[in-house]
mmCIF file of C-alpha atoms in Angstrom:
data_model
loop_
_atom_site.group_PDB
_atom_site.id
_atom_site.type_symbol
_atom_site.label_atom_id
_atom_site.label_comp_id
_atom_site.label_asym_id
_atom_site.label_seq_id
_atom_site.Cartn_x
_atom_site.Cartn_y
_atom_site.Cartn_z
ATOM 1 C CA MET X 1 96.696 97.340 85.441
ATOM 2 C CA SER X 2 99.628 98.226 87.620
ATOM 3 C CA ARG X 3 98.691 98.312 91.229
ATOM 4 C CA PRO X 4 100.423 101.190 93.107
ATOM 5 C CA ILE X 5 101.708 100.643 96.470
ATOM 6 C CA SER X 6 99.641 103.758 97.520
ATOM 7 C CA PHE X 7 97.671 106.325 95.515
ATOM 8 C CA VAL X 8 98.921 108.677 98.246
ATOM 9 C CA PRO X 9 101.789 110.873 96.803
ATOM 10 C CA PRO X 10 105.089 110.676 98.818
ATOM 11 C CA SER X 11 106.227 113.106 101.138
ATOM 12 C CA GLY X 12 107.391 116.410 99.507
ATOM 13 C CA ALA X 13 105.528 115.880 96.312
ATOM 14 C CA ARG X 14 103.394 118.612 94.585
ATOM 15 C CA SER X 15 100.309 117.331 92.883
ATOM 16 C CA TYR X 16 99.182 119.874 90.346
ATOM 17 C CA ARG X 17 98.304 120.450 86.542
ATOM 18 C CA LEU X 18 101.084 121.094 84.370
ATOM 19 C CA ARG X 19 100.472 123.806 81.927
ATOM 20 C CA THR X 20 101.594 123.077 78.349
ATOM 21 C CA ALA X 21 101.312 124.367 74.823
ATOM 22 C CA ARG X 22 98.840 121.575 74.431
ATOM 23 C CA GLY X 23 96.785 121.844 77.412
ATOM 24 C CA GLU X 24 97.122 120.761 81.068
ATOM 25 C CA PHE X 25 98.326 117.460 82.342
ATOM 26 C CA ALA X 26 97.947 116.081 85.996
ATOM 27 C CA VAL X 27 101.506 115.414 87.486
ATOM 28 C CA VAL X 28 103.041 114.403 90.634
ATOM 29 C CA ASP X 29 106.302 116.297 91.014
ATOM 30 C CA VAL X 30 108.933 115.197 93.620
ATOM 31 C CA PRO X 31 112.201 117.487 93.998
ATOM 32 C CA ALA X 32 115.621 116.109 94.652
ATOM 33 C CA ALA X 33 116.148 115.349 98.297
ATOM 34 C CA ALA X 34 117.689 117.986 100.460
ATOM 35 C CA GLY X 35 121.366 117.859 100.470
ATOM 36 C CA ALA X 36 121.405 115.056 97.675
ATOM 37 C CA GLY X 37 122.793 117.714 95.030
ATOM 38 C CA PRO X 38 120.540 117.894 92.134
ATOM 39 C CA ARG X 39 121.436 115.574 89.336
ATOM 40 C CA GLY X 40 118.602 116.023 86.894
ATOM 41 C CA THR X 41 114.847 115.735 86.038
ATOM 42 C CA ALA X 42 113.110 112.705 84.883
ATOM 43 C CA LEU X 43 109.576 112.589 83.115
ATOM 44 C CA LEU X 44 107.748 109.263 83.602
ATOM 45 C CA LEU X 45 105.031 108.111 81.360
ATOM 46 C CA PRO X 46 102.773 105.335 82.561
ATOM 47 C CA GLY X 47 101.167 102.437 80.686
ATOM 48 C CA PHE X 48 97.987 101.030 79.343
ATOM 49 C CA THR X 49 95.227 101.505 82.000
ATOM 50 C CA GLY X 50 97.875 102.972 84.277
ATOM 51 C CA SER X 51 98.526 106.487 85.776
ATOM 52 C CA LYS X 52 101.102 108.703 87.302
ATOM 53 C CA GLU X 53 100.532 106.902 90.743
ATOM 54 C CA ASP X 54 102.305 103.766 89.247
ATOM 55 C CA PHE X 55 105.466 105.668 89.895
ATOM 56 C CA ASN X 56 104.810 106.521 93.625
ATOM 57 C CA ALA X 57 107.333 104.232 95.013
ATOM 58 C CA LEU X 58 110.079 105.244 92.966
ATOM 59 C CA HIS X 59 109.985 108.947 93.804
ATOM 60 C CA ALA X 60 111.728 108.834 97.198
ATOM 61 C CA PRO X 61 114.741 106.460 96.275
ATOM 62 C CA LEU X 62 115.332 108.744 93.078
ATOM 63 C CA ALA X 63 115.183 112.034 95.045
ATOM 64 C CA ALA X 64 117.609 110.411 97.425
ATOM 65 C CA ARG X 65 120.138 110.009 94.487
ATOM 66 C CA GLY X 66 119.466 113.865 93.483
ATOM 67 C CA TYR X 67 116.858 113.383 90.855
ATOM 68 C CA ARG X 68 113.587 115.376 90.525
ATOM 69 C CA THR X 69 110.898 113.090 89.148
ATOM 70 C CA VAL X 70 107.662 114.145 87.327
ATOM 71 C CA ALA X 71 105.035 111.574 86.729
ATOM 72 C CA VAL X 72 102.317 112.465 84.194
ATOM 73 C CA ASP X 73 98.866 111.256 83.399
ATOM 74 C CA GLY X 74 98.749 111.241 79.553
ATOM 75 C CA ARG X 75 95.814 112.981 77.611
ATOM 76 C CA GLY X 76 92.610 110.990 78.778
ATOM 77 C CA GLN X 77 94.501 109.009 81.466
ATOM 78 C CA PHE X 78 93.015 109.320 84.910
ATOM 79 C CA GLU X 79 93.118 112.931 86.137
ATOM 80 C CA SER X 80 94.081 114.639 82.642
ATOM 81 C CA ASP X 81 91.615 115.668 80.375
ATOM 82 C CA GLY X 82 90.687 114.240 76.791
ATOM 83 C CA PRO X 83 87.714 113.547 74.865
ATOM 84 C CA GLU X 84 85.474 110.672 75.679
ATOM 85 C CA HIS X 85 84.733 109.315 72.370
ATOM 86 C CA ASP X 86 87.062 110.926 69.669
ATOM 87 C CA GLU X 87 89.766 108.453 69.207
ATOM 88 C CA SER X 88 91.605 110.664 66.937
ATOM 89 C CA ALA X 89 92.782 112.747 69.783
ATOM 90 C CA TYR X 90 94.633 109.722 70.974
ATOM 91 C CA ALA X 91 96.710 109.009 67.823
ATOM 92 C CA GLN X 92 100.337 108.003 68.726
ATOM 93 C CA GLU X 93 101.639 111.042 67.240
ATOM 94 C CA GLN X 94 99.218 113.145 69.152
ATOM 95 C CA LEU X 95 100.385 111.534 72.139
ATOM 96 C CA ALA X 96 103.999 112.131 71.292
ATOM 97 C CA ARG X 97 103.677 115.554 70.785
ATOM 98 C CA ASP X 98 101.885 115.943 74.107
ATOM 99 C CA VAL X 99 105.247 114.508 75.756
ATOM 100 C CA LEU X 100 107.137 117.239 73.725
ATOM 101 C CA ALA X 101 105.085 119.829 75.116
ATOM 102 C CA GLN X 102 105.341 118.480 78.735
ATOM 103 C CA ALA X 103 109.055 118.451 78.250
ATOM 104 C CA ALA X 104 109.219 122.012 77.213
ATOM 105 C CA ALA X 105 106.918 122.947 80.066
ATOM 106 C CA LEU X 106 109.391 121.712 82.525
ATOM 107 C CA ALA X 107 112.000 123.940 80.737
ATOM 108 C CA VAL X 108 115.016 121.746 81.633
ATOM 109 C CA PRO X 109 116.516 118.605 79.618
ATOM 110 C CA VAL X 110 114.951 115.433 80.649
ATOM 111 C CA HIS X 111 115.671 111.826 81.225
ATOM 112 C CA LEU X 112 112.380 110.411 79.402
ATOM 113 C CA LEU X 113 111.103 107.062 80.870
ATOM 114 C CA GLY X 114 108.077 105.200 79.461
ATOM 115 C CA HIS X 115 106.377 102.169 80.822
ATOM 116 C CA SER X 116 104.794 99.728 78.529
ATOM 117 C CA LEU X 117 102.493 101.636 76.249
ATOM 118 C CA GLY X 118 104.229 104.678 77.619
ATOM 119 C CA GLY X 119 107.629 103.549 76.225
ATOM 120 C CA GLN X 120 106.133 103.248 72.608
ATOM 121 C CA ILE X 121 104.843 106.759 73.195
ATOM 122 C CA ALA X 122 108.117 108.062 74.484
ATOM 123 C CA ARG X 123 109.890 106.306 71.550
ATOM 124 C CA ALA X 124 107.589 108.137 69.250
ATOM 125 C CA ALA X 125 108.331 111.518 71.011
ATOM 126 C CA VAL X 126 112.165 111.027 70.556
ATOM 127 C CA LEU X 127 111.942 110.282 66.917
ATOM 128 C CA LEU X 128 109.933 113.288 66.367
ATOM 129 C CA ASP X 129 112.509 115.643 68.416
ATOM 130 C CA ARG X 130 115.420 114.193 70.629
ATOM 131 C CA SER X 131 116.512 117.613 71.661
ATOM 132 C CA PRO X 132 114.514 117.941 74.993
ATOM 133 C CA PHE X 133 115.800 114.790 76.226
ATOM 134 C CA VAL X 134 119.093 113.568 77.978
ATOM 135 C CA SER X 135 118.222 109.788 77.714
ATOM 136 C CA LEU X 136 115.319 107.427 77.105
ATOM 137 C CA THR X 137 114.428 104.218 79.174
ATOM 138 C CA LEU X 138 112.093 101.835 77.794
ATOM 139 C CA MET X 139 110.537 99.840 80.803
ATOM 140 C CA SER X 140 108.951 96.757 79.935
ATOM 141 C CA SER X 141 108.158 98.094 76.357
ATOM 142 C CA GLY X 142 109.095 95.975 73.423
ATOM 143 C CA PRO X 143 110.167 96.745 69.933
ATOM 144 C CA ALA X 144 106.724 96.189 68.157
ATOM 145 C CA GLN X 145 103.246 94.870 69.013
ATOM 146 C CA ILE X 146 102.354 92.961 72.260
ATOM 147 C CA SER X 147 102.284 89.121 72.444
ATOM 148 C CA ALA X 148 99.320 87.235 70.941
ATOM 149 C CA SER X 149 97.790 86.514 74.386
ATOM 150 C CA GLN X 150 97.788 90.021 75.403
ATOM 151 C CA GLN X 151 96.404 91.230 72.037
ATOM 152 C CA GLN X 152 93.409 88.871 72.658
ATOM 153 C CA ARG X 153 92.987 90.521 76.127
ATOM 154 C CA VAL X 154 93.052 93.983 74.506
ATOM 155 C CA GLN X 155 90.570 92.990 71.944
ATOM 156 C CA LEU X 156 88.247 91.575 74.607
ATOM 157 C CA LEU X 157 88.382 94.880 76.429
ATOM 158 C CA ARG X 158 87.674 96.847 73.045
ATOM 159 C CA ASP X 159 84.666 94.383 72.501
ATOM 160 C CA ALA X 160 83.391 95.312 76.036
ATOM 161 C CA LEU X 161 83.899 98.838 75.696
ATOM 162 C CA ALA X 162 81.884 98.969 72.617
ATOM 163 C CA ALA X 163 78.814 97.582 74.353
ATOM 164 C CA LEU X 164 79.146 98.535 77.931
ATOM 165 C CA SER X 165 79.954 101.657 80.149
ATOM 166 C CA MET X 166 83.118 101.872 81.781
ATOM 167 C CA ALA X 167 81.461 101.055 85.269
ATOM 168 C CA GLU X 168 79.917 97.875 83.514
ATOM 169 C CA VAL X 169 83.112 96.933 82.253
ATOM 170 C CA TRP X 170 84.860 97.387 85.722
ATOM 171 C CA GLU X 171 82.402 94.925 87.431
ATOM 172 C CA ALA X 172 82.506 92.469 84.536
ATOM 173 C CA VAL X 173 86.471 92.444 84.799
ATOM 174 C CA GLN X 174 86.276 92.051 88.478
ATOM 175 C CA ALA X 175 84.007 89.059 88.214
ATOM 176 C CA MET X 176 86.214 87.559 85.579
ATOM 177 C CA GLU X 177 89.345 87.860 87.627
ATOM 178 C CA ALA X 178 87.710 86.749 90.726
ATOM 179 C CA ALA X 179 86.491 83.439 88.968
ATOM 180 C CA ALA X 180 90.122 82.991 87.498
ATOM 181 C CA ALA X 181 91.682 83.393 91.027
ATOM 182 C CA THR X 182 89.216 81.033 92.537
ATOM 183 C CA GLY X 183 90.407 78.420 89.689
ATOM 184 C CA GLY X 184 93.886 78.850 90.553
ATOM 185 C CA ALA X 185 95.198 80.745 87.753
ATOM 186 C CA ASP X 186 98.421 82.926 88.067
ATOM 187 C CA GLU X 187 98.467 86.481 87.610
ATOM 188 C CA ASP X 188 100.357 87.269 84.519
ATOM 189 C CA GLY X 189 101.553 90.728 85.453
ATOM 190 C CA GLY X 190 100.494 92.010 82.048
ATOM 191 C CA LEU X 191 97.691 94.354 80.642
ATOM 192 C CA SER X 192 94.693 92.870 82.422
ATOM 193 C CA VAL X 193 92.685 94.922 85.075
ATOM 194 C CA THR X 194 93.576 92.662 88.061
ATOM 195 C CA LEU X 195 92.643 93.373 91.574
ATOM 196 C CA ASP X 196 93.640 91.299 94.728
ATOM 197 C CA SER X 197 94.147 94.025 97.194
ATOM 198 C CA GLY X 198 92.162 95.824 99.944
ATOM 199 C CA ALA X 199 89.084 97.870 99.850
ATOM 200 C CA GLU X 200 90.815 101.301 99.821
ATOM 201 C CA ASP X 201 92.889 100.039 97.121
ATOM 202 C CA ARG X 202 89.876 98.613 95.141
ATOM 203 C CA ASP X 203 88.301 102.062 95.425
ATOM 204 C CA ASP X 204 91.348 103.924 94.085
ATOM 205 C CA LEU X 205 91.820 101.621 91.212
ATOM 206 C CA ARG X 206 88.048 101.895 90.302
ATOM 207 C CA ARG X 207 88.193 105.609 90.465
ATOM 208 C CA ARG X 208 91.256 105.563 88.124
ATOM 209 C CA TRP X 209 89.452 103.129 85.867
ATOM 210 C CA LEU X 210 86.300 105.462 85.831
ATOM 211 C CA GLY X 211 88.635 108.702 85.166
ATOM 212 C CA THR X 212 90.266 107.081 82.167
ATOM 213 C CA ARG X 213 88.379 108.052 78.891
ATOM 214 C CA PRO X 214 87.060 105.074 77.034
ATOM 215 C CA ALA X 215 88.434 106.655 73.687
ATOM 216 C CA GLN X 216 91.940 106.743 75.002
ATOM 217 C CA LEU X 217 91.775 102.804 75.790
ATOM 218 C CA LEU X 218 90.309 102.017 72.556
ATOM 219 C CA ALA X 219 92.907 104.115 70.454
ATOM 220 C CA THR X 220 95.819 103.040 72.348
ATOM 221 C CA GLY X 221 94.818 99.414 72.709
ATOM 222 C CA ARG X 222 94.599 99.443 68.984
ATOM 223 C CA GLN X 223 98.354 100.801 68.802
ATOM 224 C CA LEU X 224 99.555 98.154 71.248
ATOM 225 C CA CYS X 225 98.265 95.459 68.771
ATOM 226 C CA ALA X 226 99.659 97.037 65.576
ATOM 227 C CA GLU X 227 102.669 98.903 66.549
ATOM 228 C CA PRO X 228 105.592 98.434 63.817
ATOM 229 C CA ASP X 229 109.222 97.637 64.752
ATOM 230 C CA ARG X 230 110.811 101.093 64.918
ATOM 231 C CA VAL X 231 114.081 99.983 66.483
ATOM 232 C CA ALA X 232 116.333 100.678 63.665
ATOM 233 C CA GLU X 233 114.884 104.278 63.496
ATOM 234 C CA LEU X 234 115.524 104.691 67.135
ATOM 235 C CA ALA X 235 118.888 103.245 66.938
ATOM 236 C CA ALA X 236 120.005 106.152 64.561
ATOM 237 C CA VAL X 237 119.141 108.624 67.066
ATOM 238 C CA ALA X 238 121.974 109.942 69.196
ATOM 239 C CA LEU X 239 120.821 109.349 72.678
ATOM 240 C CA PRO X 240 121.638 107.027 75.643
ATOM 241 C CA PHE X 241 119.365 104.194 75.710
ATOM 242 C CA HIS X 242 118.046 101.940 78.625
ATOM 243 C CA VAL X 243 116.089 98.839 78.201
ATOM 244 C CA LEU X 244 114.712 97.623 81.732
ATOM 245 C CA SER X 245 112.337 95.042 82.523
ATOM 246 C CA GLY X 246 111.300 92.408 85.187
ATOM 247 C CA ALA X 247 112.607 88.767 84.754
ATOM 248 C CA ARG X 248 109.125 87.757 83.428
ATOM 249 C CA ASP X 249 106.977 89.657 81.045
ATOM 250 C CA ASP X 250 103.706 88.322 79.270
ATOM 251 C CA ALA X 251 103.469 91.428 77.004
ATOM 252 C CA TRP X 252 106.853 91.316 75.552
ATOM 253 C CA PRO X 253 108.869 88.017 76.113
ATOM 254 C CA VAL X 254 112.319 88.906 77.949
ATOM 255 C CA PRO X 255 114.436 87.553 75.125
ATOM 256 C CA LEU X 256 112.697 89.853 72.760
ATOM 257 C CA LEU X 257 113.685 92.813 74.925
ATOM 258 C CA ASP X 258 117.211 91.437 75.310
ATOM 259 C CA ALA X 259 117.447 91.411 71.479
ATOM 260 C CA MET X 260 116.105 95.114 71.362
ATOM 261 C CA ALA X 261 118.674 96.254 73.601
ATOM 262 C CA VAL X 262 121.487 94.800 71.692
ATOM 263 C CA ARG X 263 119.916 96.452 68.399
ATOM 264 C CA LEU X 264 119.772 99.848 70.280
ATOM 265 C CA GLY X 265 123.181 99.290 71.751
ATOM 266 C CA ALA X 266 121.439 100.219 74.958
ATOM 267 C CA ARG X 267 122.118 99.411 78.727
ATOM 268 C CA ARG X 268 120.047 96.447 79.737
ATOM 269 C CA THR X 269 118.707 95.751 83.142
ATOM 270 C CA VAL X 270 116.695 92.795 84.303
ATOM 271 C CA VAL X 271 115.072 93.159 87.711
ATOM 272 C CA GLU X 272 114.901 89.991 89.437
ATOM 273 C CA GLY X 273 111.641 89.007 91.175
ATOM 274 C CA ALA X 274 109.794 91.532 88.977
ATOM 275 C CA GLU X 275 107.278 91.103 86.138
ATOM 276 C CA HIS X 276 105.640 93.544 83.840
ATOM 277 C CA SER X 277 105.785 96.445 86.467
ATOM 278 C CA PRO X 278 109.131 96.618 87.873
ATOM 279 C CA ASN X 279 108.390 99.967 89.224
ATOM 280 C CA VAL X 280 105.839 98.423 91.510
ATOM 281 C CA ASP X 281 107.158 94.883 91.975
ATOM 282 C CA ARG X 282 110.737 95.901 93.094
ATOM 283 C CA PRO X 283 110.911 99.694 93.362
ATOM 284 C CA LEU X 284 113.884 100.002 95.163
ATOM 285 C CA ALA X 285 116.135 97.892 92.781
ATOM 286 C CA THR X 286 114.413 99.550 89.756
ATOM 287 C CA ALA X 287 115.105 103.176 91.277
ATOM 288 C CA ARG X 288 118.694 102.096 91.704
ATOM 289 C CA ALA X 289 119.083 100.846 88.112
ATOM 290 C CA LEU X 290 117.662 104.073 86.769
ATOM 291 C CA ALA X 291 119.837 106.494 88.950
ATOM 292 C CA ASP X 292 122.968 104.460 87.953
ATOM 293 C CA PHE X 293 121.969 104.884 84.204
ATOM 294 C CA TRP X 294 121.020 108.562 84.540
ATOM 295 C CA ASP X 295 124.353 109.196 86.409
ATOM 296 C CA GLY X 296 126.070 107.967 83.571
ATOM 297 C CA ALA X 297 123.915 109.353 80.675
ATOM 298 C CA GLY X 298 124.032 112.843 82.296
ATOM 299 C CA ARG X 299 127.616 113.343 81.911
#
């Protein structure tokens, strides 16, 4: 789970429910900074167990570069509605069509960015219809299924959700992470639900966890473990691509992301000092790389 720097939206942000043809979605919407000169709009999709707040630290530096940024909770994520137990509602195509509806509701061409799971949903949306999009950035999101070690973590989570409530799973995971930390294990920056912050952050993270629908986690976890390689399909789409990651990633090894960028003919950015969530680990460097790419892609 990404740990946002803060769950409080940045100054100037609007938090509201974006109305679309496929329902309402909770968003944080931040306009371009006054005097920056509007350069475009970006739609930001969070990853597995994440939420729109994962992008809070990116909004201000991107606004200063002239970009409006709209971060969204997908169906069943945190503050967006979704069924508790109907996994079919979270099939990848359904989530991709939600993204197309969100882009249509914004009523302007958008730069699309997906983090981790969000990158694979973003890819699916582009493959359905590239016309709403100016560019696609895949942030810490690889060509196919996640690594074997992360598949094991997701399977453990799925097994737990089959037997326990969301609250019980939260407590169990926190106990496991505390034991691992005591034993000196390194945090992997991947898909686990990890917590090493203050009491206020723990409350926010718990609130986000409890707001996420179990069917969403079960369905999308299965997708992460079985996603096929669709890079060749994507490469055939006439769109500028950007592959951005940290210097270390346990979900998709960095050399795999390097090779994917070559296959896509994509711009490649490696954010030094960052792991699976460069948007949180190194937000200023990440925002600079995004804005530099969007500046060129928007021409």
